[in-house]
PDB file of C-alpha atoms in Angstrom:
ATOM      1  CA  MET W1307       0.000   0.000   0.000  1.00  0.00           C
ATOM      2  CA  ILE W1308       1.171   3.519  -0.760  1.00  0.00           C
ATOM      3  CA  GLU W1309       2.101   5.617   2.278  1.00  0.00           C
ATOM      4  CA  LEU W1310      -0.040   8.747   2.412  1.00  0.00           C
ATOM      5  CA  LYS W1311       0.833  11.857   4.420  1.00  0.00           C
ATOM      6  CA  SER W1312      -2.551  13.563   4.668  1.00  0.00           C
ATOM      7  CA  ARG W1313      -4.396  13.569   7.969  1.00  0.00           C
ATOM      8  CA  THR W1314      -6.966  10.793   8.282  1.00  0.00           C
ATOM      9  CA  HIS W1315     -10.361  10.792   9.961  1.00  0.00           C
ATOM     10  CA  THR W1316     -12.164   7.770  11.384  1.00  0.00           C
ATOM     11  CA  VAL W1317     -15.936   7.534  11.021  1.00  0.00           C
ATOM     12  CA  ASP W1318     -18.525   4.853  11.705  1.00  0.00           C
ATOM     13  CA  ASP W1319     -20.133   4.589   8.287  1.00  0.00           C
ATOM     14  CA  LEU W1320     -20.570   6.157   4.853  1.00  0.00           C
ATOM     15  CA  GLY W1321     -23.201   8.605   6.076  1.00  0.00           C
ATOM     16  CA  SER W1322     -20.885   9.837   8.810  1.00  0.00           C
ATOM     17  CA  ALA W1323     -18.072  10.247   6.281  1.00  0.00           C
ATOM     18  CA  ILE W1324     -20.262  12.390   4.049  1.00  0.00           C
ATOM     19  CA  GLU W1325     -21.454  14.473   7.015  1.00  0.00           C
ATOM     20  CA  LEU W1326     -17.817  15.005   8.041  1.00  0.00           C
ATOM     21  CA  CYS W1327     -17.087  16.402   4.564  1.00  0.00           C
ATOM     22  CA  TYR W1328     -19.974  18.852   4.933  1.00  0.00           C
ATOM     23  CA  SER W1329     -18.999  19.905   8.465  1.00  0.00           C
ATOM     24  CA  LYS W1330     -15.371  20.536   7.426  1.00  0.00           C
ATOM     25  CA  GLY W1331     -16.429  22.635   4.440  1.00  0.00           C
ATOM     26  CA  TRP W1332     -14.897  20.200   1.950  1.00  0.00           C
ATOM     27  CA  THR W1333     -17.944  20.310  -0.306  1.00  0.00           C
ATOM     28  CA  ASP W1334     -20.015  23.084  -1.788  1.00  0.00           C
ATOM     29  CA  GLY W1335     -23.179  21.057  -1.314  1.00  0.00           C
ATOM     30  CA  LEU W1336     -22.667  18.630  -4.163  1.00  0.00           C
ATOM     31  CA  PRO W1337     -22.357  14.928  -3.303  1.00  0.00           C
ATOM     32  CA  VAL W1338     -18.894  13.698  -2.328  1.00  0.00           C
ATOM     33  CA  ILE W1339     -17.170  10.329  -2.342  1.00  0.00           C
ATOM     34  CA  PRO W1340     -15.159   9.748   0.862  1.00  0.00           C
ATOM     35  CA  PRO W1341     -11.461   9.503  -0.100  1.00  0.00           C
ATOM     36  CA  THR W1342     -10.345   6.169   1.349  1.00  0.00           C
ATOM     37  CA  ALA W1343      -6.693   5.123   1.203  1.00  0.00           C
ATOM     38  CA  GLU W1344      -7.614   2.467  -1.368  1.00  0.00           C
ATOM     39  CA  ARG W1345      -9.353   4.958  -3.663  1.00  0.00           C
ATOM     40  CA  ILE W1346      -6.485   7.445  -3.393  1.00  0.00           C
ATOM     41  CA  ALA W1347      -3.935   4.709  -4.129  1.00  0.00           C
ATOM     42  CA  ALA W1348      -5.914   3.629  -7.201  1.00  0.00           C
ATOM     43  CA  MET W1349      -5.853   7.216  -8.515  1.00  0.00           C
ATOM     44  CA  LEU W1350      -2.127   7.563  -7.931  1.00  0.00           C
ATOM     45  CA  GLU W1351      -1.365   4.209  -9.542  1.00  0.00           C
ATOM     46  CA  ALA W1352      -3.507   5.025 -12.582  1.00  0.00           C
ATOM     47  CA  GLY W1353      -1.547   8.253 -13.035  1.00  0.00           C
ATOM     48  CA  GLY W1354       1.828   6.630 -12.379  1.00  0.00           C
ATOM     49  CA  LEU W1355       2.390   9.100  -9.549  1.00  0.00           C
ATOM     50  CA  LYS W1356       4.010   9.074  -6.127  1.00  0.00           C
ATOM     51  CA  PRO W1357       2.002  10.710  -3.314  1.00  0.00           C
ATOM     52  CA  ASP W1358       4.630  13.374  -2.585  1.00  0.00           C
ATOM     53  CA  GLN W1359       5.253  14.217  -6.250  1.00  0.00           C
ATOM     54  CA  GLN W1360       4.787  17.962  -6.787  1.00  0.00           C
ATOM     55  CA  LEU W1361       2.500  18.731  -9.720  1.00  0.00           C
ATOM     56  CA  SER W1362       2.258  22.481  -9.255  1.00  0.00           C
ATOM     57  CA  PHE W1363       3.137  25.350  -6.944  1.00  0.00           C
ATOM     58  CA  ILE W1364       0.739  28.168  -6.084  1.00  0.00           C
ATOM     59  CA  GLU W1365       3.008  31.214  -5.806  1.00  0.00           C
ATOM     60  CA  ASN W1366       0.685  33.658  -4.068  1.00  0.00           C
ATOM     61  CA  ARG W1367      -0.094  31.124  -1.329  1.00  0.00           C
ATOM     62  CA  GLN W1368       3.326  29.458  -1.287  1.00  0.00           C
ATOM     63  CA  VAL W1369       1.650  26.041  -1.464  1.00  0.00           C
ATOM     64  CA  SER W1370       2.904  22.908  -3.166  1.00  0.00           C
ATOM     65  CA  VAL W1371       0.218  20.909  -4.974  1.00  0.00           C
ATOM     66  CA  THR W1372       1.091  17.237  -4.558  1.00  0.00           C
ATOM     67  CA  ALA W1373      -0.234  14.245  -6.435  1.00  0.00           C
ATOM     68  CA  GLU W1374      -1.764  12.979  -3.178  1.00  0.00           C
ATOM     69  CA  LYS W1375      -3.853  16.128  -2.719  1.00  0.00           C
ATOM     70  CA  VAL W1376      -4.966  16.077  -6.362  1.00  0.00           C
ATOM     71  CA  ALA W1377      -5.915  12.391  -6.022  1.00  0.00           C
ATOM     72  CA  ILE W1378      -7.906  13.099  -2.850  1.00  0.00           C
ATOM     73  CA  ASN W1379      -9.855  15.867  -4.569  1.00  0.00           C
ATOM     74  CA  ALA W1380     -10.417  13.738  -7.671  1.00  0.00           C
ATOM     75  CA  VAL W1381     -11.846  10.912  -5.552  1.00  0.00           C
ATOM     76  CA  MET W1382     -14.124  13.315  -3.682  1.00  0.00           C
ATOM     77  CA  ALA W1383     -15.382  14.700  -7.001  1.00  0.00           C
ATOM     78  CA  GLY W1384     -16.309  11.205  -8.192  1.00  0.00           C
ATOM     79  CA  CYS W1385     -13.578  10.798 -10.800  1.00  0.00           C
ATOM     80  CA  LYS W1386     -12.552   7.336 -11.964  1.00  0.00           C
ATOM     81  CA  PRO W1387      -8.873   6.302 -11.701  1.00  0.00           C
ATOM     82  CA  GLU W1388      -8.504   6.277 -15.480  1.00  0.00           C
ATOM     83  CA  TYR W1389      -9.191  10.043 -15.465  1.00  0.00           C
ATOM     84  CA  MET W1390      -6.066  10.769 -13.394  1.00  0.00           C
ATOM     85  CA  PRO W1391      -3.651  11.328 -16.315  1.00  0.00           C
ATOM     86  CA  VAL W1392      -5.957  14.018 -17.743  1.00  0.00           C
ATOM     87  CA  ILE W1393      -6.475  15.589 -14.309  1.00  0.00           C
ATOM     88  CA  THR W1394      -2.706  15.641 -13.756  1.00  0.00           C
ATOM     89  CA  ALA W1395      -2.078  17.241 -17.152  1.00  0.00           C
ATOM     90  CA  THR W1396      -4.695  19.891 -16.389  1.00  0.00           C
ATOM     91  CA  VAL W1397      -3.165  20.756 -13.005  1.00  0.00           C
ATOM     92  CA  GLU W1398       0.312  20.976 -14.545  1.00  0.00           C
ATOM     93  CA  ALA W1399      -0.964  23.143 -17.418  1.00  0.00           C
ATOM     94  CA  LEU W1400      -2.538  25.603 -14.985  1.00  0.00           C
ATOM     95  CA  ALA W1401       0.718  25.995 -13.039  1.00  0.00           C
TER      96      ALA W1401
END
């Protein structure tokens, strides 16, 4: 299994996971898919990426955009793993 660095949250069930996303402000009201380690790993593997691989850097915020964070957001948005190469190319193009 790929080692991820993002903070994890433990919940009792799917409903609780979705409610956590709402309470943390991680969704704008649209449905979300909870980003499990397995789903994130599938995204990274499909893109041939390492979790800590930097895809972009946001200058005005001084923030590195890693493959792990992009994969997490892609999972939450409902993307399939096979979409990851296109998502990665888009993030890199916007850098």
